[in-house]
Amino acid sequence: GENVEQHPSTLSVQEGDSAVIKCTYSDSASNYFPWYKQELGKRPQLIIDIRSNVGEKKDQRIAVTLNKTAKHFSLHITETQPEDSAVYFCAASKVLTGGGNKLTFGTGTQLKVEL
Amino acid sequence: EPEVTQTPSHQVTQMGQEVILRCVPISNHLYFYWYRQILGQKVEFLVSFYNNEISEKSEIFDDQFSVERPDGSNFTLKIRSTKLEDSAMYFCASSGQRSYNEQFFGPGTRLTVL
């Protein structure tokens, strides 16, 4: 089955700096790669996603890149703010024969933005 | 903006008891999922459900687990005989037909098995 590795497990940056989180996946059938932000005790919130036919996508301070050949994808947050502090999960998804899609999550990155 | 809702927010049960976790997916969504997250760990896929059938289940989803869509709005996860290791946060998610990849998560039910 799919295996998603995520690094680093913790990341501490100064406010205003950039943060980069990297993931790799194993199943070449995966075609959709979302990123979720999870604050303590809350639900995972989708913050950005990318499909396998696209190499890069940007939404304000957040960008995601995908290298299908290397099976790598990364989240980039610029101009970090204290409210960016949370756990970030990457995921890889493939379509299910019976309908819908299955998300396989990475192990998460605890991002701390310090003042 | 419509959201997935779940009840209860916290369930405490004794080992061996049955529990039913309830979810109301977003109303026009067609694909429904359950995931679990053991404290401090990653989110793990349990099961997906479409057209009144399970479309995929993980190795975690053994005979103790079942899902049901008893009416047009609810989606339930039943654990027949809970074990200590079932203690986790259980998230329901749903996705729509046009953008079926995007899964929207509910707030979760924290299950504590004593």
Coordinates of N, CA and C in Angstrom, one line a residue:
Chain A
G1 N 0.8 -1.2 0.0 CA 0.0 0.0 0.0 C 0.9 1.3 0.0
E2 N 0.2 2.4 0.0 CA 0.9 3.7 0.0 C 1.6 3.9 1.3
N3 N 2.8 4.6 1.2 CA 3.5 5.0 2.4 C 3.9 6.4 2.2
V4 N 3.6 7.3 3.1 CA 4.0 8.7 3.0 C 4.9 9.0 4.1
E5 N 6.1 9.6 3.8 CA 7.1 10.0 4.8 C 7.1 11.5 4.8
Q6 N 7.2 12.1 6.0 CA 7.2 13.5 6.1 C 8.3 14.0 7.0
H7 N 8.9 15.1 6.6 CA 10.0 15.7 7.4 C 10.0 17.2 7.3
P8 N 10.4 17.9 8.3 CA 10.9 17.3 9.6 C 9.7 17.1 10.5
S9 N 9.9 16.5 11.7 CA 8.8 16.2 12.6 C 8.4 17.5 13.4
T10 N 9.5 18.3 13.7 CA 9.2 19.6 14.3 C 10.0 20.6 13.6
L11 N 9.5 21.8 13.5 CA 10.1 22.9 12.8 C 9.8 24.2 13.6
S12 N 10.9 24.9 13.9 CA 10.8 26.2 14.7 C 11.4 27.3 13.8
V13 N 10.6 28.3 13.6 CA 11.1 29.4 12.7 C 10.7 30.7 13.4
Q14 N 11.5 31.8 13.1 CA 11.2 33.1 13.6 C 10.0 33.7 12.7
E15 N 9.2 34.5 13.3 CA 8.1 35.2 12.6 C 8.7 35.9 11.4
G16 N 8.1 35.7 10.3 CA 8.6 36.4 9.0 C 9.4 35.5 8.2
D17 N 10.0 34.5 8.8 CA 10.8 33.6 8.0 C 9.9 32.6 7.2
S18 N 10.6 31.8 6.3 CA 9.8 30.8 5.6 C 10.0 29.5 6.2
A19 N 9.0 28.6 6.0 CA 9.0 27.2 6.5 C 8.8 26.3 5.3
V20 N 9.5 25.2 5.3 CA 9.4 24.2 4.2 C 9.2 22.8 4.9
I21 N 8.2 22.1 4.4 CA 7.9 20.8 4.9 C 7.9 19.9 3.7
K22 N 8.6 18.7 3.8 CA 8.7 17.8 2.7 C 8.1 16.5 2.9
C23 N 7.5 15.9 1.8 CA 6.9 14.6 1.9 C 7.4 13.8 0.7
T24 N 7.4 12.5 0.9 CA 7.6 11.6 -0.2 C 6.5 10.5 -0.2
Y25 N 6.2 10.0 -1.3 CA 5.2 8.9 -1.4 C 5.7 7.8 -2.2
S26 N 5.0 6.6 -2.1 CA 5.5 5.4 -2.7 C 4.7 4.9 -3.9
D27 N 3.4 5.2 -3.9 CA 2.5 4.6 -4.9 C 2.3 5.5 -6.1
S28 N 2.8 5.1 -7.2 CA 2.7 6.0 -8.4 C 1.3 6.2 -8.8
A29 N 0.3 5.4 -8.3 CA -1.1 5.6 -8.6 C -1.7 6.8 -7.9
S30 N -1.0 7.3 -6.9 CA -1.5 8.5 -6.2 C -1.5 9.7 -7.1
N31 N -2.6 10.4 -7.1 CA -2.7 11.5 -8.0 C -3.2 12.8 -7.4
Y32 N -3.4 12.9 -6.1 CA -3.9 14.1 -5.5 C -3.2 14.2 -4.1
F33 N -2.7 15.4 -3.8 CA -1.8 15.6 -2.7 C -2.3 16.8 -1.9
P34 N -3.1 16.6 -0.9 CA -3.6 17.7 -0.1 C -2.6 17.9 1.1
W35 N -2.7 19.1 1.7 CA -2.0 19.5 2.9 C -3.1 20.0 3.9
Y36 N -3.0 19.4 5.1 CA -4.0 19.8 6.2 C -3.2 20.4 7.3
K37 N -3.9 21.4 7.9 CA -3.4 22.1 9.1 C -4.3 21.6 10.3
Q38 N -3.7 21.2 11.4 CA -4.5 20.8 12.5 C -4.0 21.5 13.8
E39 N -4.9 22.3 14.3 CA -4.6 22.9 15.6 C -5.0 22.0 16.7
L40 N -4.5 22.2 17.9 CA -4.6 21.2 19.0 C -6.1 20.9 19.3
G41 N -6.5 19.7 19.2 CA -7.8 19.3 19.5 C -8.9 19.6 18.5
K42 N -8.4 20.0 17.3 CA -9.3 20.4 16.3 C -9.3 19.5 15.1
R43 N -10.2 19.7 14.1 CA -10.2 18.9 13.0 C -9.1 19.3 12.0
P44 N -8.6 18.3 11.1 CA -7.7 18.7 10.1 C -8.4 19.6 9.1
Q45 N -7.8 20.8 8.7 CA -8.3 21.7 7.8 C -7.5 21.7 6.5
L46 N -8.2 21.5 5.4 CA -7.5 21.6 4.1 C -7.0 23.0 3.8
I47 N -5.7 23.1 3.6 CA -5.2 24.5 3.3 C -4.7 24.7 1.9
I48 N -4.3 23.6 1.2 CA -3.9 23.7 -0.2 C -3.8 22.3 -0.7
D49 N -4.0 22.1 -2.0 CA -3.8 20.8 -2.6 C -3.2 20.9 -4.0
I50 N -2.8 19.8 -4.5 CA -2.2 19.8 -5.8 C -2.5 18.5 -6.5
R51 N -2.8 18.5 -7.8 CA -3.1 17.3 -8.5 C -1.9 16.9 -9.3
S52 N -1.9 15.7 -9.7 CA -0.6 15.1 -10.3 C -0.3 15.7 -11.7
N53 N -1.2 16.4 -12.3 CA -0.9 17.0 -13.6 C -0.4 18.5 -13.5
V54 N -0.1 18.9 -12.2 CA 0.4 20.2 -12.0 C 1.7 20.1 -11.2
G55 N 2.6 21.0 -11.5 CA 3.9 21.0 -10.8 C 4.0 21.9 -9.6
E56 N 3.2 23.0 -9.6 CA 3.2 24.0 -8.5 C 1.9 24.7 -8.4
K57 N 1.6 25.0 -7.2 CA 0.3 25.8 -6.9 C 0.6 26.7 -5.8
K58 N 0.0 28.0 -5.9 CA 0.3 29.0 -4.9 C -1.0 29.6 -4.5
D59 N -1.1 29.9 -3.2 CA -2.3 30.6 -2.6 C -1.8 31.5 -1.6
Q60 N -1.6 32.8 -1.9 CA -1.1 33.8 -1.0 C 0.2 33.4 -0.5
R61 N 0.3 33.2 0.9 CA 1.6 32.8 1.5 C 2.0 31.4 1.4
I62 N 1.1 30.6 0.9 CA 1.3 29.1 0.9 C 1.5 28.6 -0.6
A63 N 2.4 27.7 -0.7 CA 2.7 27.1 -2.1 C 3.0 25.7 -1.9
V64 N 2.7 24.9 -2.9 CA 3.0 23.5 -2.9 C 3.6 23.1 -4.2
T65 N 4.7 22.3 -4.1 CA 5.3 21.8 -5.4 C 5.3 20.3 -5.4
L66 N 5.2 19.8 -6.6 CA 5.1 18.3 -6.8 C 6.1 17.9 -7.8
N67 N 6.9 16.9 -7.5 CA 7.8 16.3 -8.4 C 7.4 14.8 -8.6
K68 N 6.6 14.5 -9.6 CA 6.1 13.2 -9.8 C 7.1 12.1 -10.0
T69 N 8.2 12.5 -10.7 CA 9.2 11.6 -11.1 C 9.9 11.1 -9.8
A70 N 10.2 12.0 -8.9 CA 10.9 11.7 -7.7 C 9.9 11.3 -6.6
K71 N 8.6 11.5 -6.8 CA 7.6 11.2 -5.8 C 7.8 12.0 -4.6
H72 N 8.1 13.3 -4.8 CA 8.3 14.3 -3.7 C 7.2 15.4 -3.8
F73 N 6.8 15.9 -2.7 CA 6.0 17.1 -2.7 C 6.3 17.9 -1.5
S74 N 6.2 19.2 -1.6 CA 6.6 20.1 -0.5 C 5.6 21.2 -0.3
L75 N 5.5 21.7 1.0 CA 4.7 22.8 1.4 C 5.7 23.9 1.7
H76 N 5.4 25.1 1.2 CA 6.2 26.3 1.5 C 5.3 27.4 2.1
I77 N 5.7 27.8 3.3 CA 4.9 28.9 3.9 C 5.9 30.1 4.0
T78 N 5.5 31.2 3.4 CA 6.4 32.4 3.5 C 5.8 33.4 4.5
E79 N 6.7 34.3 5.0 CA 6.3 35.3 5.9 C 5.4 34.7 7.0
T80 N 6.0 33.8 7.7 CA 5.2 33.1 8.7 C 4.8 34.0 9.8
Q81 N 3.6 33.6 10.4 CA 3.0 34.4 11.5 C 2.7 33.4 12.6
P82 N 2.6 34.0 13.9 CA 2.3 33.1 15.0 C 1.1 32.2 14.8
E83 N 0.1 32.7 14.1 CA -1.1 31.9 13.9 C -0.9 30.7 12.9
D84 N 0.3 30.6 12.3 CA 0.6 29.5 11.4 C 1.1 28.3 12.3
S85 N 1.3 28.6 13.6 CA 1.8 27.5 14.5 C 0.7 26.4 14.6
A86 N 1.0 25.2 14.2 CA 0.1 24.1 14.2 C 0.8 22.8 13.8
V87 N 0.1 21.7 13.7 CA 0.7 20.5 13.1 C 0.2 20.5 11.6
Y88 N 1.1 20.2 10.7 CA 0.8 20.2 9.3 C 1.0 18.7 8.8
F89 N -0.1 18.2 8.2 CA 0.0 16.9 7.6 C -0.1 16.9 6.1
C90 N 0.8 16.2 5.4 CA 0.7 16.0 4.0 C -0.1 14.7 3.8
A91 N -0.6 14.5 2.7 CA -1.3 13.2 2.4 C -1.2 12.9 0.9
A92 N -1.3 11.7 0.6 CA -1.4 11.2 -0.8 C -2.6 10.5 -1.0
S93 N -3.2 10.7 -2.2 CA -4.6 10.1 -2.4 C -4.6 9.4 -3.7
K94 N -5.3 8.3 -3.7 CA -5.6 7.7 -5.0 C -7.1 7.3 -5.1
V95 N -7.6 7.3 -6.3 CA -9.0 7.0 -6.5 C -9.3 5.5 -6.2
L96 N -10.4 5.3 -5.6 CA -10.8 3.9 -5.3 C -11.7 3.4 -6.4
T97 N -11.5 2.1 -6.7 CA -12.3 1.5 -7.7 C -13.8 1.6 -7.4
G98 N -14.1 1.5 -6.1 CA -15.5 1.5 -5.8 C -16.1 2.9 -5.6
G99 N -15.3 3.9 -5.7 CA -15.8 5.3 -5.6 C -15.0 6.0 -4.5
G100 N -14.9 7.3 -4.7 CA -14.2 8.1 -3.7 C -12.7 8.0 -3.8
N101 N -12.0 8.4 -2.8 CA -10.5 8.3 -2.7 C -10.0 8.1 -1.3
K102 N -8.9 7.5 -1.2 CA -8.3 7.2 0.1 C -7.1 8.0 0.4
L103 N -7.1 8.7 1.5 CA -6.0 9.6 1.9 C -5.1 8.8 2.8
T104 N -3.8 8.8 2.5 CA -2.8 8.3 3.3 C -1.9 9.4 3.8
F105 N -1.9 9.6 5.1 CA -1.3 10.8 5.7 C 0.2 10.5 6.1
G106 N 0.9 11.6 6.1 CA 2.3 11.6 6.7 C 2.2 11.7 8.2
T107 N 3.3 11.7 8.8 CA 3.4 11.6 10.3 C 3.2 13.0 10.9
G108 N 3.2 14.1 10.1 CA 2.9 15.4 10.7 C 4.2 16.2 11.0
T109 N 4.1 17.5 10.9 CA 5.2 18.4 11.3 C 4.6 19.4 12.3
Q110 N 5.2 19.5 13.4 CA 4.8 20.5 14.4 C 5.5 21.8 14.1
L111 N 4.8 22.8 13.6 CA 5.5 24.1 13.2 C 5.2 25.0 14.3
K112 N 6.3 25.6 14.8 CA 6.2 26.7 15.8 C 6.8 27.9 15.3
V113 N 6.0 29.0 15.3 CA 6.5 30.3 14.8 C 6.7 31.2 16.0
E114 N 8.0 31.5 16.2 CA 8.3 32.3 17.4 C 8.4 33.8 17.1
L115 N 8.0 34.6 18.1 CA 8.0 36.0 17.9 C 9.5 36.6 18.0
Chain B
E1 N -21.0 28.4 5.5 CA -20.5 27.3 4.8 C -20.8 26.0 5.4
P2 N -21.3 25.0 4.7 CA -21.7 23.7 5.3 C -20.5 23.0 5.8
E3 N -20.7 22.3 6.9 CA -19.6 21.6 7.6 C -20.1 20.2 7.9
V4 N -19.2 19.3 8.1 CA -19.4 17.9 8.6 C -19.6 18.1 10.1
T5 N -20.6 17.4 10.7 CA -20.8 17.5 12.1 C -20.7 16.0 12.7
Q6 N -20.3 15.9 13.9 CA -20.2 14.6 14.6 C -20.7 14.7 16.0
T7 N -21.3 13.6 16.4 CA -21.7 13.5 17.8 C -21.4 12.1 18.3
P8 N -21.1 11.9 19.6 CA -20.8 13.0 20.6 C -19.4 13.5 20.3
S9 N -19.1 14.6 21.0 CA -17.7 15.1 20.9 C -16.7 14.2 21.7
H10 N -17.3 13.6 22.8 CA -16.4 12.8 23.6 C -17.3 11.6 24.2
Q11 N -16.7 10.4 24.0 CA -17.5 9.2 24.5 C -16.5 8.4 25.3
V12 N -17.0 8.1 26.5 CA -16.2 7.3 27.4 C -17.0 5.9 27.6
T13 N -16.3 4.8 27.5 CA -17.0 3.5 27.5 C -16.1 2.5 28.2
Q14 N -16.7 1.5 28.7 CA -15.9 0.4 29.3 C -15.5 -0.6 28.2
M15 N -14.4 -1.2 28.4 CA -13.9 -2.2 27.5 C -15.0 -3.3 27.3
G16 N -15.2 -3.7 26.0 CA -16.1 -4.7 25.7 C -17.5 -4.2 25.4
Q17 N -17.7 -2.9 25.6 CA -19.0 -2.3 25.3 C -19.1 -1.9 23.8
E18 N -20.3 -1.8 23.3 CA -20.5 -1.3 21.9 C -20.6 0.2 21.9
V19 N -20.1 0.9 20.9 CA -20.3 2.3 20.8 C -20.7 2.6 19.3
I20 N -21.5 3.6 19.2 CA -21.9 4.1 17.9 C -21.5 5.6 17.8
L21 N -20.7 5.9 16.8 CA -20.3 7.3 16.6 C -21.1 7.8 15.4
R22 N -21.6 9.0 15.5 CA -22.5 9.5 14.5 C -21.9 10.7 13.8
C23 N -22.2 10.8 12.5 CA -21.7 11.9 11.6 C -22.8 12.3 10.7
V24 N -22.9 13.6 10.5 CA -23.7 14.1 9.4 C -22.8 14.8 8.4
P25 N -22.7 14.1 7.2 CA -21.8 14.7 6.2 C -22.4 15.9 5.6
I26 N -21.7 16.6 4.7 CA -22.2 17.7 4.0 C -23.3 17.2 3.0
S27 N -24.4 18.0 3.0 CA -25.6 17.4 2.4 C -25.5 16.9 1.0
N28 N -24.8 17.5 0.1 CA -24.8 17.0 -1.3 C -23.6 16.1 -1.6
H29 N -22.9 15.7 -0.5 CA -21.7 14.8 -0.7 C -22.2 13.4 -0.9
L30 N -21.3 12.6 -1.6 CA -21.7 11.3 -2.0 C -20.7 10.2 -1.4
Y31 N -19.5 10.7 -1.0 CA -18.5 9.8 -0.5 C -18.3 10.1 1.0
F32 N -18.2 9.0 1.8 CA -18.1 9.2 3.2 C -17.0 8.3 3.7
Y33 N -16.3 8.8 4.7 CA -15.1 8.2 5.2 C -15.1 8.2 6.8
W34 N -14.4 7.3 7.3 CA -13.9 7.4 8.7 C -12.4 7.2 8.8
Y35 N -11.9 8.1 9.7 CA -10.4 8.0 10.0 C -10.3 8.0 11.5
R36 N -9.1 7.6 11.9 CA -8.9 7.7 13.4 C -7.5 8.3 13.6
Q37 N -7.3 8.9 14.7 CA -6.0 9.5 15.1 C -5.8 9.2 16.6
I38 N -4.8 8.3 16.8 CA -4.4 8.0 18.2 C -3.6 9.3 18.6
L39 N -3.7 9.6 19.9 CA -3.2 10.8 20.4 C -1.7 11.0 20.0
G40 N -1.4 12.1 19.4 CA 0.0 12.4 19.0 C 0.5 11.7 17.8
Q41 N -0.4 11.0 17.1 CA 0.0 10.2 15.9 C -0.7 10.8 14.7
K42 N -0.4 10.1 13.6 CA -1.0 10.6 12.3 C -2.4 10.1 12.1
V43 N -3.1 10.7 11.2 CA -4.5 10.3 10.9 C -4.4 9.1 10.0
E44 N -5.2 8.1 10.4 CA -5.2 6.8 9.6 C -6.6 6.5 9.0
F45 N -6.6 6.1 7.8 CA -7.8 5.7 7.1 C -8.4 4.4 7.7
L46 N -9.7 4.5 7.9 CA -10.4 3.2 8.3 C -11.2 2.7 7.2
V47 N -12.1 3.5 6.6 CA -13.1 3.0 5.6 C -13.6 4.1 4.8
S48 N -14.0 3.7 3.5 CA -14.7 4.6 2.7 C -16.0 4.0 2.3
F49 N -17.0 4.8 2.0 CA -18.4 4.3 1.8 C -19.0 5.1 0.7
Y50 N -19.6 4.4 -0.3 CA -20.2 5.1 -1.4 C -21.4 4.2 -1.9
N51 N -22.5 4.9 -2.3 CA -23.6 4.1 -2.9 C -24.0 3.0 -2.0
N52 N -24.0 3.3 -0.7 CA -24.5 2.3 0.3 C -23.6 1.0 0.5
E53 N -22.4 1.2 0.0 CA -21.4 0.1 0.2 C -20.1 0.6 0.6
I54 N -19.3 -0.3 1.3 CA -17.9 0.0 1.6 C -17.1 -0.1 0.3
S55 N -16.4 0.9 -0.1 CA -15.6 0.8 -1.3 C -14.1 0.4 -1.0
E56 N -13.7 0.7 0.3 CA -12.4 0.2 0.7 C -12.3 0.3 2.2
K57 N -11.6 -0.7 2.8 CA -11.4 -0.6 4.2 C -9.9 -1.0 4.5
S58 N -9.4 -0.5 5.6 CA -8.0 -0.8 6.0 C -8.0 -2.0 6.9
E59 N -6.7 -2.4 7.1 CA -6.6 -3.6 8.0 C -7.0 -3.3 9.4
I60 N -7.1 -2.1 9.8 CA -7.6 -1.7 11.1 C -9.1 -2.0 11.2
F61 N -9.8 -1.9 10.1 CA -11.3 -2.0 10.1 C -11.6 -3.5 10.1
D62 N -11.5 -4.2 11.2 CA -11.8 -5.6 11.3 C -13.3 -5.9 11.6
D63 N -13.6 -7.1 11.9 CA -15.0 -7.5 12.1 C -15.7 -6.8 13.2
Q64 N -14.9 -6.1 14.1 CA -15.5 -5.4 15.2 C -16.1 -4.0 14.8
F65 N -15.7 -3.6 13.6 CA -16.2 -2.3 13.0 C -17.3 -2.5 12.0
S66 N -18.2 -1.6 11.9 CA -19.2 -1.6 10.8 C -19.6 -0.1 10.6
V67 N -20.1 0.1 9.4 CA -20.6 1.4 9.1 C -22.0 1.3 8.5
E68 N -22.7 2.4 8.6 CA -24.1 2.4 8.1 C -24.5 3.8 7.8
R69 N -25.4 3.8 6.7 CA -26.0 5.1 6.4 C -27.5 4.9 6.6
P70 N -28.0 5.0 7.9 CA -29.4 4.5 8.2 C -30.4 5.4 7.5
D71 N -30.1 6.6 7.2 CA -31.1 7.5 6.5 C -30.4 8.4 5.6
G72 N -31.0 9.4 5.1 CA -30.4 10.3 4.1 C -29.4 11.3 4.6
S73 N -29.2 11.3 5.9 CA -28.3 12.3 6.4 C -27.2 11.8 7.3
N74 N -27.5 10.7 8.1 CA -26.5 10.2 9.0 C -25.6 9.2 8.5
F75 N -24.4 9.1 9.0 CA -23.4 8.1 8.7 C -22.7 7.6 10.0
T76 N -22.9 6.4 10.3 CA -22.4 5.9 11.6 C -21.3 4.9 11.5
L77 N -20.5 4.9 12.6 CA -19.4 3.9 12.8 C -19.7 3.2 14.1
K78 N -19.8 1.9 14.0 CA -20.1 1.1 15.2 C -18.9 0.2 15.5
I79 N -18.5 0.2 16.8 CA -17.5 -0.7 17.3 C -18.2 -1.6 18.2
R80 N -18.2 -2.9 17.9 CA -19.0 -3.9 18.6 C -18.5 -4.1 20.0
S81 N -17.3 -4.4 20.2 CA -16.7 -4.7 21.5 C -15.4 -4.0 21.6
T82 N -15.5 -2.8 22.3 CA -14.3 -1.9 22.3 C -13.2 -2.5 23.1
K83 N -12.0 -2.2 22.6 CA -10.7 -2.6 23.3 C -10.0 -1.3 23.7
L84 N -9.1 -1.5 24.6 CA -8.3 -0.3 25.1 C -7.7 0.5 24.0
E85 N -7.2 -0.3 23.0 CA -6.4 0.3 21.9 C -7.3 1.0 20.9
D86 N -8.7 0.9 21.1 CA -9.6 1.7 20.2 C -9.7 3.2 20.7
S87 N -9.1 3.5 21.8 CA -9.1 4.9 22.3 C -8.4 5.7 21.3
A88 N -9.1 6.7 20.8 CA -8.5 7.6 19.7 C -9.5 8.7 19.4
M89 N -9.1 9.6 18.6 CA -10.1 10.6 18.0 C -10.5 10.0 16.7
Y90 N -11.8 9.9 16.5 CA -12.4 9.4 15.2 C -13.0 10.5 14.4
F91 N -12.5 10.7 13.2 CA -13.0 11.7 12.3 C -13.8 11.1 11.2
C92 N -14.9 11.8 10.9 CA -15.7 11.5 9.8 C -15.3 12.5 8.7
A93 N -15.4 12.1 7.5 CA -15.1 13.1 6.4 C -16.1 12.8 5.2
S94 N -16.3 13.8 4.4 CA -17.1 13.5 3.2 C -16.5 14.3 2.0
S95 N -16.8 13.8 0.8 CA -16.4 14.5 -0.4 C -17.5 14.5 -1.4
G96 N -17.5 15.5 -2.3 CA -18.6 15.6 -3.3 C -18.3 14.9 -4.6
Q97 N -19.3 14.9 -5.5 CA -19.1 14.2 -6.7 C -18.2 15.0 -7.7
R98 N -18.4 16.3 -7.8 CA -17.6 17.1 -8.7 C -16.2 17.2 -8.3
S99 N -15.9 17.3 -7.0 CA -14.6 17.5 -6.5 C -14.3 16.4 -5.5
Y100 N -14.4 15.2 -5.9 CA -14.4 14.1 -5.0 C -13.1 13.9 -4.2
N101 N -12.1 14.5 -4.7 CA -10.8 14.4 -4.0 C -10.8 15.1 -2.7
E102 N -11.5 16.3 -2.6 CA -11.4 17.1 -1.5 C -12.3 16.6 -0.4
Q103 N -11.6 16.1 0.7 CA -12.3 15.6 1.8 C -12.4 16.6 2.9
F104 N -13.6 16.8 3.4 CA -13.8 17.8 4.5 C -14.1 17.0 5.8
F105 N -13.4 17.3 6.8 CA -13.4 16.6 8.1 C -14.4 17.2 9.1
G106 N -15.0 16.3 9.8 CA -15.8 16.7 11.0 C -14.9 17.1 12.2
P107 N -15.4 17.5 13.3 CA -14.6 17.9 14.4 C -14.1 16.8 15.3
G108 N -14.6 15.6 15.0 CA -14.1 14.4 15.7 C -14.9 14.0 16.9
T109 N -14.8 12.7 17.2 CA -15.3 12.2 18.5 C -14.1 11.6 19.2
R110 N -13.9 12.1 20.4 CA -12.8 11.5 21.2 C -13.3 10.3 21.9
L111 N -12.9 9.1 21.6 CA -13.3 7.8 22.3 C -12.3 7.4 23.3
T112 N -12.8 7.3 24.5 CA -11.9 6.8 25.6 C -12.4 5.4 26.1
V113 N -11.6 4.4 26.0 CA -12.1 3.1 26.4 C -11.3 2.8 27.7
L114 N -12.1 2.5 28.8 CA -11.5 2.2 30.1 C -11.4 0.8 30.4

